[in-house]
Structure formats: structure tokens, C-alpha cells
PDB file of C-alpha atoms in Angstrom:
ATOM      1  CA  UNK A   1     147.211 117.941  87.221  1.00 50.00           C
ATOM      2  CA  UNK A   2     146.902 113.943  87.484  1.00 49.00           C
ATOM      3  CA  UNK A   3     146.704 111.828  84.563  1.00 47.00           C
ATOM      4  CA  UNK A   4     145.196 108.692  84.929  1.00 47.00           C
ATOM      5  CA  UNK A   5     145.897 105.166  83.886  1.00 46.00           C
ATOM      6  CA  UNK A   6     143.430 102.365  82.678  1.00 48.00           C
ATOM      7  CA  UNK A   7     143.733 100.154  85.586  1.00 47.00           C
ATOM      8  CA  UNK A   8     140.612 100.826  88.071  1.00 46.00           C
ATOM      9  CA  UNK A   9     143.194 100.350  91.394  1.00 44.00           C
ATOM     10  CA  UNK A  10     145.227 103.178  92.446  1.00 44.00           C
ATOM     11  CA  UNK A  11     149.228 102.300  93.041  1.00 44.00           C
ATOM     12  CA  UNK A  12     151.548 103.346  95.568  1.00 47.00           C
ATOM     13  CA  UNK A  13     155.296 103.415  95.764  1.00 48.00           C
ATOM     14  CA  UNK A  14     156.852 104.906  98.769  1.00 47.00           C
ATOM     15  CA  UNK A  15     160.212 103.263  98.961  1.00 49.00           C
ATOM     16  CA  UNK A  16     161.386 103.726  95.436  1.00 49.00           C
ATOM     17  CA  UNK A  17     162.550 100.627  92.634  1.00 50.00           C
ATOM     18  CA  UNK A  18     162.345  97.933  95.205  1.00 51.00           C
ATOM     19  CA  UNK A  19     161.985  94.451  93.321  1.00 49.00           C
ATOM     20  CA  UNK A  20     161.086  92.807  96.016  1.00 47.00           C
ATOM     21  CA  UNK A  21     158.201  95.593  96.787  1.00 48.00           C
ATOM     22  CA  UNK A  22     154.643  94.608  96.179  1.00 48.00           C
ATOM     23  CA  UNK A  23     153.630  97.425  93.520  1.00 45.00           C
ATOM     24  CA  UNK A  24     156.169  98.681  91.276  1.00 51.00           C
ATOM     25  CA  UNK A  25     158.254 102.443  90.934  1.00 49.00           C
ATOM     26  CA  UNK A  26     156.972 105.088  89.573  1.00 46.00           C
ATOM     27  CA  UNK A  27     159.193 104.567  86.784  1.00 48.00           C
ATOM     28  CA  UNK A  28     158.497 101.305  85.552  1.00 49.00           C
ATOM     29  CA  UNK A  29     154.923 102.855  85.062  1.00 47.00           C
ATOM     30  CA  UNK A  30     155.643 105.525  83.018  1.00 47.00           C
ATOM     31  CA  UNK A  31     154.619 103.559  79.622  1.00 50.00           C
ATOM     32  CA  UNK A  32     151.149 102.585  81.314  1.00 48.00           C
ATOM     33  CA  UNK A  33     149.808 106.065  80.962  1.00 49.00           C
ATOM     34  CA  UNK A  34     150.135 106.812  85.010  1.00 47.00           C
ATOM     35  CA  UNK A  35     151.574 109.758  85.856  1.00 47.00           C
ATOM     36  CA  UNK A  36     152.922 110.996  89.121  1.00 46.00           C
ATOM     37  CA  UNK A  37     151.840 114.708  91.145  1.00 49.00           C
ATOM     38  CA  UNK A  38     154.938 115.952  93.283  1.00 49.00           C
ATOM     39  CA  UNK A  39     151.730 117.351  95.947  1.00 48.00           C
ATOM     40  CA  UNK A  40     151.230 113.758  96.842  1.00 46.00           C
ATOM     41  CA  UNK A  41     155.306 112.620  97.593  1.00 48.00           C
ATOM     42  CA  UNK A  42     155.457 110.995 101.040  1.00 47.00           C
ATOM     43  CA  UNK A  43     157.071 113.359 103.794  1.00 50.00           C
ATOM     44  CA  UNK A  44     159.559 110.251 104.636  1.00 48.00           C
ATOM     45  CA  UNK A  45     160.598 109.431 101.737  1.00 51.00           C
ATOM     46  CA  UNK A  46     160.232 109.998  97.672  1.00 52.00           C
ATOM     47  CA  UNK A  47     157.350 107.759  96.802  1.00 53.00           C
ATOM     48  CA  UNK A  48     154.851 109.115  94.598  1.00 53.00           C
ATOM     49  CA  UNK A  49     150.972 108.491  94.174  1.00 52.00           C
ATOM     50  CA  UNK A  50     149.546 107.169  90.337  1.00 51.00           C
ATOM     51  CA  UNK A  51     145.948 107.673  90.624  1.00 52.00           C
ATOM     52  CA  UNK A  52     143.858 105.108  87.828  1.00 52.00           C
ATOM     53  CA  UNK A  53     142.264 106.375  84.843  1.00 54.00           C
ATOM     54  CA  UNK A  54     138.601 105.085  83.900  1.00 55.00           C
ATOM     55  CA  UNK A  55     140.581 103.447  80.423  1.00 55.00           C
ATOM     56  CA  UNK A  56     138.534 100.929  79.114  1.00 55.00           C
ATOM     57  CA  UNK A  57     135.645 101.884  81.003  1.00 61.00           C
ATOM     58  CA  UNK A  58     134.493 104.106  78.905  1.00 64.00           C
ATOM     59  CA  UNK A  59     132.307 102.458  76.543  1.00 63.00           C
ATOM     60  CA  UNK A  60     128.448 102.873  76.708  1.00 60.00           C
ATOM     61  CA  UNK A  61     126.151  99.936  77.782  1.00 64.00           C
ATOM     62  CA  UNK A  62     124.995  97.960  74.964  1.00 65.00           C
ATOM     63  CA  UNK A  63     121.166  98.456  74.518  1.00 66.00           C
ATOM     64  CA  UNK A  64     120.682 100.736  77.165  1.00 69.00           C
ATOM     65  CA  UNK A  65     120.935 103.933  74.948  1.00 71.00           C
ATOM     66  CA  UNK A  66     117.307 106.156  75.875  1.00 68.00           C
ATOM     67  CA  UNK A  67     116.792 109.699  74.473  1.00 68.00           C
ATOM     68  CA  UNK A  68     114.267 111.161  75.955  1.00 72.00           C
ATOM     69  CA  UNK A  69     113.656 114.239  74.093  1.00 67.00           C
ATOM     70  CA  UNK A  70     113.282 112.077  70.989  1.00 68.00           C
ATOM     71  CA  UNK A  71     110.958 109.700  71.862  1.00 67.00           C
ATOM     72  CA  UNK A  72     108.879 111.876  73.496  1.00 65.00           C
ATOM     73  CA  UNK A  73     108.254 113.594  70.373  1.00 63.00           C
ATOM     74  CA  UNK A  74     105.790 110.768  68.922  1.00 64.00           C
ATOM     75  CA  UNK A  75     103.941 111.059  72.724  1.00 66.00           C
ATOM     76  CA  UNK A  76     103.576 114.580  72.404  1.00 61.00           C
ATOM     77  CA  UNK A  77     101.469 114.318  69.236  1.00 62.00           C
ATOM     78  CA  UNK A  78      99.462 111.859  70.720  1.00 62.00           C
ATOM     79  CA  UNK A  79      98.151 114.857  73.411  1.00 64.00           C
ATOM     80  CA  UNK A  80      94.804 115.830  72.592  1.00 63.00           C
ATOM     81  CA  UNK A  81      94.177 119.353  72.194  1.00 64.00           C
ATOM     82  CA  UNK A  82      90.219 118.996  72.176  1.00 66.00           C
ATOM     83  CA  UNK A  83      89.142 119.950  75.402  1.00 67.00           C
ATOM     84  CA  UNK A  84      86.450 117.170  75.448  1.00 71.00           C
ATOM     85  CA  UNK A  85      89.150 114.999  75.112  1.00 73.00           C
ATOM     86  CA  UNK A  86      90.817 113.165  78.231  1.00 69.00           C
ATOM     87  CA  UNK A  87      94.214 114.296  78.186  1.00 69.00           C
ATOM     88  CA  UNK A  88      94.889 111.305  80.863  1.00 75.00           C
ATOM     89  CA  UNK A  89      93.682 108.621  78.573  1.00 73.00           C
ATOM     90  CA  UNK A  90      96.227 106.053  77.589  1.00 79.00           C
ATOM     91  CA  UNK A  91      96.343 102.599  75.668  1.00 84.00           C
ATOM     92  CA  UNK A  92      92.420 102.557  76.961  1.00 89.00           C
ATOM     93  CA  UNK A  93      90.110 101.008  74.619  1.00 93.00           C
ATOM     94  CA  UNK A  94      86.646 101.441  73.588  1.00 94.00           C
ATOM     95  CA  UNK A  95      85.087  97.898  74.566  1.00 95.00           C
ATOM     96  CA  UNK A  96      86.957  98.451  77.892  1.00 96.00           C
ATOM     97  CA  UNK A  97      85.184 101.348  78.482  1.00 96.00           C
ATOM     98  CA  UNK A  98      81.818  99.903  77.321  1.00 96.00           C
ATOM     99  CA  UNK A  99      82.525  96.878  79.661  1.00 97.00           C
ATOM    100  CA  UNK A 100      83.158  98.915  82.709  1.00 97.00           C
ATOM    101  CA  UNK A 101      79.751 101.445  82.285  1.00 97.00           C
ATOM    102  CA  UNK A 102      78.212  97.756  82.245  1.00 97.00           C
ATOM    103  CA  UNK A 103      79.091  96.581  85.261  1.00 98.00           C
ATOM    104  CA  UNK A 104      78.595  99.988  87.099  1.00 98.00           C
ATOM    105  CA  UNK A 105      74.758  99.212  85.670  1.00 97.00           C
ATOM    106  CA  UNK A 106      75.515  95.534  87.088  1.00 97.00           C
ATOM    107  CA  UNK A 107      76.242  96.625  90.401  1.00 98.00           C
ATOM    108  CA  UNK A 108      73.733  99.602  90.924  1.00 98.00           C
ATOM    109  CA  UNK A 109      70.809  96.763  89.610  1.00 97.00           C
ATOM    110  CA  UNK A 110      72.401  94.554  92.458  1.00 98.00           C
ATOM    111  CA  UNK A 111      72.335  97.346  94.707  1.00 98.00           C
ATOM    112  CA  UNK A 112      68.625  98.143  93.933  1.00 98.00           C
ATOM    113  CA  UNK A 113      67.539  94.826  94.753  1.00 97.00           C
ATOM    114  CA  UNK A 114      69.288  94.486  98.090  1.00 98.00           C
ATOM    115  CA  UNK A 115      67.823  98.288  99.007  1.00 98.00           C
ATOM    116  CA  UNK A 116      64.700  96.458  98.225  1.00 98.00           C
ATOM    117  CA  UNK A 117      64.944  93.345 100.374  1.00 98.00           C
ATOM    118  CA  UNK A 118      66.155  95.616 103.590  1.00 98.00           C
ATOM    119  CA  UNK A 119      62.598  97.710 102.530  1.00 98.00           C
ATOM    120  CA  UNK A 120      60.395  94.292 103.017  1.00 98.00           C
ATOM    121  CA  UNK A 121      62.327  92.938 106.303  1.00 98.00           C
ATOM    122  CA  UNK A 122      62.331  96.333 107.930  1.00 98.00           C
ATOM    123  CA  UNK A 123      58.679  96.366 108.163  1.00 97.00           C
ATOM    124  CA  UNK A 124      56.473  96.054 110.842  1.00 97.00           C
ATOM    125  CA  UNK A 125      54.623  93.114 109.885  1.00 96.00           C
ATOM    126  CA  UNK A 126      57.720  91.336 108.899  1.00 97.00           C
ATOM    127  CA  UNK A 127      60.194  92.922 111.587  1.00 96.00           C
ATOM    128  CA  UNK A 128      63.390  90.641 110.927  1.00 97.00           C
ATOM    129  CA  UNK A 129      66.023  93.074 111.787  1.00 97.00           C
ATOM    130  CA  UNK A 130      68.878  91.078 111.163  1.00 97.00           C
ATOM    131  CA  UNK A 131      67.850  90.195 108.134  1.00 98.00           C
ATOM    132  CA  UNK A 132      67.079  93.946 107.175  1.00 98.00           C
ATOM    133  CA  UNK A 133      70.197  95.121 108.517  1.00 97.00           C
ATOM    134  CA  UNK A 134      72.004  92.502 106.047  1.00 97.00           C
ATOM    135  CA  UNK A 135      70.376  93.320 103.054  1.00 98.00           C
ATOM    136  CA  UNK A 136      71.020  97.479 103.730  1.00 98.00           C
ATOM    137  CA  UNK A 137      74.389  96.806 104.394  1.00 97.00           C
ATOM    138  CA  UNK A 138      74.817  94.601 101.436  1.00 97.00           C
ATOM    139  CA  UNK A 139      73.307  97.316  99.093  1.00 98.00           C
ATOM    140  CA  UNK A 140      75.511  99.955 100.312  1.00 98.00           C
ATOM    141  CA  UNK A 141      78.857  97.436  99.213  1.00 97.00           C
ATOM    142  CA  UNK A 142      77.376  97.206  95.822  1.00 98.00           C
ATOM    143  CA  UNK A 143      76.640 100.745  95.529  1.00 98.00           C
ATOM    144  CA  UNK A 144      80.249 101.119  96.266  1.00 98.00           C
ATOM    145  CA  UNK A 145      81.574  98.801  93.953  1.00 98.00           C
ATOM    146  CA  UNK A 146      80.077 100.853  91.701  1.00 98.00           C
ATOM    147  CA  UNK A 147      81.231 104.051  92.472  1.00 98.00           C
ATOM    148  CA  UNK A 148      84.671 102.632  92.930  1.00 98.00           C
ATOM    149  CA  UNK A 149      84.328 101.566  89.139  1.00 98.00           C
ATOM    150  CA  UNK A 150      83.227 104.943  88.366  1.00 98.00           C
ATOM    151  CA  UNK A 151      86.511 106.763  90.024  1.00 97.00           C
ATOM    152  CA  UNK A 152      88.874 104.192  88.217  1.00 96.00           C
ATOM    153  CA  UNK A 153      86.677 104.832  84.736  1.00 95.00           C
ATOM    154  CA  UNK A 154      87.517 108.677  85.129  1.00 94.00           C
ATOM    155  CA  UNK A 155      91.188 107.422  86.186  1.00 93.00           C
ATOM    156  CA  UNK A 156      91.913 105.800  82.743  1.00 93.00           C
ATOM    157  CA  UNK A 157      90.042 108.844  80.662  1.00 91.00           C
ATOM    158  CA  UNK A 158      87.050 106.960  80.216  1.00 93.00           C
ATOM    159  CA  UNK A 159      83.488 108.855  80.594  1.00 94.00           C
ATOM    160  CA  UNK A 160      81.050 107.293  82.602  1.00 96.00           C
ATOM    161  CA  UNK A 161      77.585 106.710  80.830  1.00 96.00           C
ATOM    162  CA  UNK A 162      74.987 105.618  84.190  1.00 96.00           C
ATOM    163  CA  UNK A 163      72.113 103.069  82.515  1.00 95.00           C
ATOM    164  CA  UNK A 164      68.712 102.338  83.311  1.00 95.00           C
ATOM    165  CA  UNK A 165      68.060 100.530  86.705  1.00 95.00           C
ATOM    166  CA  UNK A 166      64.460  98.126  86.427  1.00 93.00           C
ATOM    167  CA  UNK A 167      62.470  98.147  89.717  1.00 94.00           C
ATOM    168  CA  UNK A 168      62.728  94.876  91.953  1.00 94.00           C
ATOM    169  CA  UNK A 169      60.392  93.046  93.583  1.00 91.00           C
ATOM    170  CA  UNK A 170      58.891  94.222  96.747  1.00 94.00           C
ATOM    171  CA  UNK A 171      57.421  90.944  97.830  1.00 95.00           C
ATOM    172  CA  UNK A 172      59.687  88.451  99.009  1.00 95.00           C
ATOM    173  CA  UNK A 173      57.680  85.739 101.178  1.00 93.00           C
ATOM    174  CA  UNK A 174      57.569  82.213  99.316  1.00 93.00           C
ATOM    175  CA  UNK A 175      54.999  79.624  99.711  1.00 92.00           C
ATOM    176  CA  UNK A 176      57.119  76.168 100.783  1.00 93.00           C
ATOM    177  CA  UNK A 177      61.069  78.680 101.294  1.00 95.00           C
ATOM    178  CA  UNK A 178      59.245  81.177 103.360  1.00 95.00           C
ATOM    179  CA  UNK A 179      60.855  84.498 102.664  1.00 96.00           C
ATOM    180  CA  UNK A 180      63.805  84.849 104.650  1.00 97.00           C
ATOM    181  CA  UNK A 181      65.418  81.300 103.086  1.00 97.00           C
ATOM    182  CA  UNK A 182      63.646  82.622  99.284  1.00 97.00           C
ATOM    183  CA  UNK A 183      65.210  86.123  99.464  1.00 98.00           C
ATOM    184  CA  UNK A 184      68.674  84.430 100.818  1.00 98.00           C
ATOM    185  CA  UNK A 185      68.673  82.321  97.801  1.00 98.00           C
ATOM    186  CA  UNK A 186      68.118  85.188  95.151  1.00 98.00           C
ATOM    187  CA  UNK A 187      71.003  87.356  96.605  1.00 98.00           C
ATOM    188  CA  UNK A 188      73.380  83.770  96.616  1.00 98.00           C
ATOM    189  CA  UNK A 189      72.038  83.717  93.110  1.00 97.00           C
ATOM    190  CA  UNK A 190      72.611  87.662  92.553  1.00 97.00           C
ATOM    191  CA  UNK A 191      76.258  87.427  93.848  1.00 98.00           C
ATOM    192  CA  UNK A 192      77.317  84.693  91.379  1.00 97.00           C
ATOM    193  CA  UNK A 193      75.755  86.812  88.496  1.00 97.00           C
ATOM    194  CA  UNK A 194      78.035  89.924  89.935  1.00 97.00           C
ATOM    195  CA  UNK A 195      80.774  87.310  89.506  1.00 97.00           C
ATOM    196  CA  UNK A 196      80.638  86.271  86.402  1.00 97.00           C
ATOM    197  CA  UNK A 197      79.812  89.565  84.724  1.00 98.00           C
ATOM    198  CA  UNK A 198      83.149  90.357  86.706  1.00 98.00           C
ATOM    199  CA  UNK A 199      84.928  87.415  84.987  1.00 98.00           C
ATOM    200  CA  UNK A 200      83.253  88.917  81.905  1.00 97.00           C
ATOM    201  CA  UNK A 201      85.111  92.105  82.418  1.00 98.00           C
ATOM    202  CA  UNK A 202      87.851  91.173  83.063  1.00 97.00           C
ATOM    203  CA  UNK A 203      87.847  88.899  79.341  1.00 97.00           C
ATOM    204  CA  UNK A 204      87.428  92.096  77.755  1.00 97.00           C
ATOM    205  CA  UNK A 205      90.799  93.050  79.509  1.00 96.00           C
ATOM    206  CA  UNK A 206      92.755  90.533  78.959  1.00 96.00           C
ATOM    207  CA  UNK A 207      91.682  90.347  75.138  1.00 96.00           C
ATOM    208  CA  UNK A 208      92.178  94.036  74.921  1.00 95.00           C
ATOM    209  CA  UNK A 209      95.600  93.202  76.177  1.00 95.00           C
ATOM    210  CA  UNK A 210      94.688  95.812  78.819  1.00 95.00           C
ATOM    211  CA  UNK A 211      96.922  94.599  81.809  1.00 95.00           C
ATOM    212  CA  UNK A 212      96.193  97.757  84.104  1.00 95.00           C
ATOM    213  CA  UNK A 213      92.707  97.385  84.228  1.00 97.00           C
ATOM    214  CA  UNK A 214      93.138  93.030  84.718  1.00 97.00           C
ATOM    215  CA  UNK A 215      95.177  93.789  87.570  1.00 97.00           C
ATOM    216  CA  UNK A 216      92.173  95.867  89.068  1.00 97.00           C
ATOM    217  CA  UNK A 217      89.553  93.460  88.425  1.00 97.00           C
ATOM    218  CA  UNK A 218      91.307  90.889  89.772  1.00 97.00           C
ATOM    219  CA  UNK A 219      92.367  92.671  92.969  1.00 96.00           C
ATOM    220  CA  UNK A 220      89.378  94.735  93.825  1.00 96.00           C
ATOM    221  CA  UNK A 221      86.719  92.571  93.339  1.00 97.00           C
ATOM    222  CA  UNK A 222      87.178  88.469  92.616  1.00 97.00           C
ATOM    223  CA  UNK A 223      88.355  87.852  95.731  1.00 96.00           C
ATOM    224  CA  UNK A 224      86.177  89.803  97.908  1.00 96.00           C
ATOM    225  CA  UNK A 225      83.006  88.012  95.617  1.00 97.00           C
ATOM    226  CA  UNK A 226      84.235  84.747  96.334  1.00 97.00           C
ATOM    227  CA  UNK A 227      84.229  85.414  99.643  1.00 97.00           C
ATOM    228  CA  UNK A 228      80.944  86.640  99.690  1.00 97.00           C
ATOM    229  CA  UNK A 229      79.279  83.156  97.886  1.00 98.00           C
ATOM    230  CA  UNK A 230      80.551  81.534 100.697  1.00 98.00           C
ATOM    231  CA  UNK A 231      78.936  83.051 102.637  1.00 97.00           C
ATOM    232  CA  UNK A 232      75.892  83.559 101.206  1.00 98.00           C
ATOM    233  CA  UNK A 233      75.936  80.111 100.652  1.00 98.00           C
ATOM    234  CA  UNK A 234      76.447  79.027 104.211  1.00 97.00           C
ATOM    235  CA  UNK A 235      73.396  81.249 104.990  1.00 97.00           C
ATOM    236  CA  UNK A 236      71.261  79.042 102.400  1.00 98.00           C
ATOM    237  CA  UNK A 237      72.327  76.312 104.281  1.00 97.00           C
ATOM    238  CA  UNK A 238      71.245  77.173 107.611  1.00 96.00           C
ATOM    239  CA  UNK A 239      67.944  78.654 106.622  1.00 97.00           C
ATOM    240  CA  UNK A 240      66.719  75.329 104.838  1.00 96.00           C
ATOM    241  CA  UNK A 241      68.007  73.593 108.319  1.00 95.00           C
ATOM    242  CA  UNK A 242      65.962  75.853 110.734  1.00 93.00           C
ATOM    243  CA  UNK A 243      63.014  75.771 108.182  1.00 90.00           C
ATOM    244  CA  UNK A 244      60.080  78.603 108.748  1.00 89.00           C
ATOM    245  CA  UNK A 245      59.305  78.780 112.324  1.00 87.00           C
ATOM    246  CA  UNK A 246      61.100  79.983 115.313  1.00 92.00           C
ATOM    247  CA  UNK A 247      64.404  78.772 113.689  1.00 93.00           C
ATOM    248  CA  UNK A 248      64.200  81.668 111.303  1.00 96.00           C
ATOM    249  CA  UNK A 249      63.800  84.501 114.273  1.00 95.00           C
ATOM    250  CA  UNK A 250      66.567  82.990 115.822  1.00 95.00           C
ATOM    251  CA  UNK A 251      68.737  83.110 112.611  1.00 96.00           C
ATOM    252  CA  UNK A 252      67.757  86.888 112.183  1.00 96.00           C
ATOM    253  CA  UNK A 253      69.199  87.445 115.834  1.00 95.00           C
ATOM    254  CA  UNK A 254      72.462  86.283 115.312  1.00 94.00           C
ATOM    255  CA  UNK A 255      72.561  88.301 112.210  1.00 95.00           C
ATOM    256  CA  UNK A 256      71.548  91.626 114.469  1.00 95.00           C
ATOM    257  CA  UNK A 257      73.748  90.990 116.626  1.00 92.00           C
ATOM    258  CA  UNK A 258      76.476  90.079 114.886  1.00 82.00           C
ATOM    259  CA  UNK A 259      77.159  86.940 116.537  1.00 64.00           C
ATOM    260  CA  UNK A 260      78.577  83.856 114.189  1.00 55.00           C
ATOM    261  CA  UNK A 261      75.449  81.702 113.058  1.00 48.00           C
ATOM    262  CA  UNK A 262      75.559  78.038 114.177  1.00 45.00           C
ATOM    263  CA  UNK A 263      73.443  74.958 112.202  1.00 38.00           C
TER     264      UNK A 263
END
């Protein structure tokens, strides 16, 4: 058996008391707690091996002491055993959950409208395309943002509650915008109002102290609607240049076709 010294090296002597030799006998060691095992002598000669204990080593971290089993305890008590209760729910507040059922509402409204501007381009007496392939795919986004809200609701234990959606306009055409430049300006106008209910929500967050749910907010959705307002609002632009006439079919073609729109 080896005993081991406090030093964290391992010494080596394989040419006996040598005071010239770098690391010192065997002997003059024996008051440093090394000691020596005969299996390790060298076959040349009788130098011996002193392996290095773990010595002063052994103290525990400062600070760093975590038991497990006993602060678990207070967790465990803190598991619901109500079966209507979210077992998953943690640190998740009330008025965040209220917040986020209001902007699912916010975004299925949104949605609603859009589904209702694709409704008045896509028919026959109207027959912009572009412009109805714009607003159907912009109602679909919403509706996802929404049901992406939903699945991160059910992810923090919250229930969702779905609200009352009011019917949008059907008629879009404006005397002096013309409808295509009218119903461009209410969704520029719609996607600002998703943005700052957004902001709202994520207010409630932050004063909730709720950092999980800031963090999605903020990197789910308030880039992507920024992005969108530009956009939108490049759109506005180009409508008012073109004005009402041929400018506008020509605007709803590049929007078909996916083409980038020029002033």
C-alpha cells in the first residue's frame, strides 16, 4: 500500500542520497509523510517511487456547497396534486397569462381583417391578384402568430381563453386613395397596432420580472414586425406614386409575381 504526501508532484530517486541530484532520497522524505512501495524499485538500481498525497487539497469549495435532496423538498410541495392544475407551471403569473390570451385575440382580429381584404381583391370585379395573394398570405402569418402564442401559453402552464373576433369591413375602395393604396394604409396602420400591443406584452413581462417569456417576445416577434412596417410602408409609398390608374395593375403584378416593386 502507498501512502501519499501533500505535495501534488510525484518524486523520484533512482540513484540513492545524491546531493547533487535534482529530487532528494527517499530518506530525507520520510518526515514529509511520503512513503516508499518496494513493487516500484528500479531494476538498475535501488531508487524508490513516493507517489503525492491530495494534503491540503482537501478542503471543500467555499460557497459551492448544493444538496439536492434538501432543497428539493420546498419544490416538491410546490407540485400540484389537482389534476386541473398545470403541473408544468412555474414562476408564471396571472397578468402574464391575461396579457398573452390578449394578444392571441390581437392577432386572430388582425388575421380576420387581412382574410377579409384577400376576400374583396380576389373578386371578379376587382381581380387584383397580387394584391389578394398579399393579403391571404398575410392573414395566414397572423393566424400563426397566434397559434404560436397559444403553444408557448400551454408551454408555461397557462390555459388559453380564445375571445371574441368583430367582423371587418368588406368594402375597401376609397373615394380620392382608391382601394388598393386605402386598404395598404389600414394594414401599415394594423401592423403598428400588432406592435405596440407586442411592446405592451412584453411590459407586462418585464414588470412581472418574467425574463422567459421577455426573451420570447422579443425574439419571436419585434423583429420580424419591424420588418414588416417597412415594408408595408414602402408599399404606401409606391401606391400614392402610381396613383389609381394603370399604375395600380402594374403594382399588383409585381406583387403576383413576386418580382421586387420599383417607384
Amino acid at each position: 500500500m502507498l501512502l501519499k504526501a501533500s505535495p501534488a508532484i510525484s518524486l523520484l530517486n533512482t540513484t540513492g542520497d545524491n546531493p547533487g541530484s535534482l529530487f532528494p532520497s527517499v530518506s530525507s522524505l520520510s518526515n514529509k509523510n511520503l512513503s516508499v512501495s518496494p513493487s516500484f524499485r528500479s531494476k538498475t538500481g535501488s531508487g524508490h517511487v513516493a507517489c503525492a498525497s491530495k494534503g491540503a487539497n482537501n478542503k471543500p469549495l467555499t460557497g459551492v456547497v448544493f444538496d439536492p435532496f434538501e432543497e428539493v423538498k420546498k419544490e416538491l410541495n410546490l407540485v400540484p396534486n389537482v389534476p386541473q392544475v398545470s403541473l408544468a407551471r412555474q414562476k408564471f403569473t396571472d397578468g402574464s397569462e391575461a396579457a398573452i390570451n390578449e394578444q392571441i385575440n390581437v392577432e386572430y382580429n388582425v388575421s380576420y381583417v387581412y382574410h377579409a381584404m384577400f376576400a374583396y381583391f380576389d373578386r371578379d370585379n376587382v381581380a387584383l391578384k397580387g394584391l389578394a395573394k398579399f393579403f391571404k398570405e398575410s392573414s395566414i402569418e397572423e393566424r400563426e402568430h397566434a397559434e404560436k402564442l397559444m403553444e408557448y401559453q400551454n408551454k408555461r402552464g397557462g390555459k388559453v381563453k380564445l375571445q371574441s373576433i368583430l367582423m371587418p369591413l368588406t368594402e375597401f375602395d376609397h373615394t380620392e386613395k382608391g382601394d388598393a393604396l386605402y386598404a395598404m394604409e389600414l394594414a401599415l396602420s394594423l401592423e403598428k397596432l400588432t406592435n405596440e400591443k407586442l411592446l405592451n406584452l412584453r411590459n407586462v413581462a418585464e414588470k412581472n420580472n418574467d425574463v422567459q417569456l421577455t426573451d420570447f417576445v422579443e425574439s419571436e416577434f419585434l423583429a420580424e414586425q419591424v420588418d414588416a412596417i417597412k415594408k408595408i410602408s414602402e408599399y404606401v409609398a409606391q401606391l400614392r406614386r402610381v396613383g389609381k390608374g394603370h399604375g395600380v395593375w402594374h403594382f399588383d403584378q409585381m406583387l403576383l409575381h413576386g418580382e421586387e416593386i420599383v417607384a
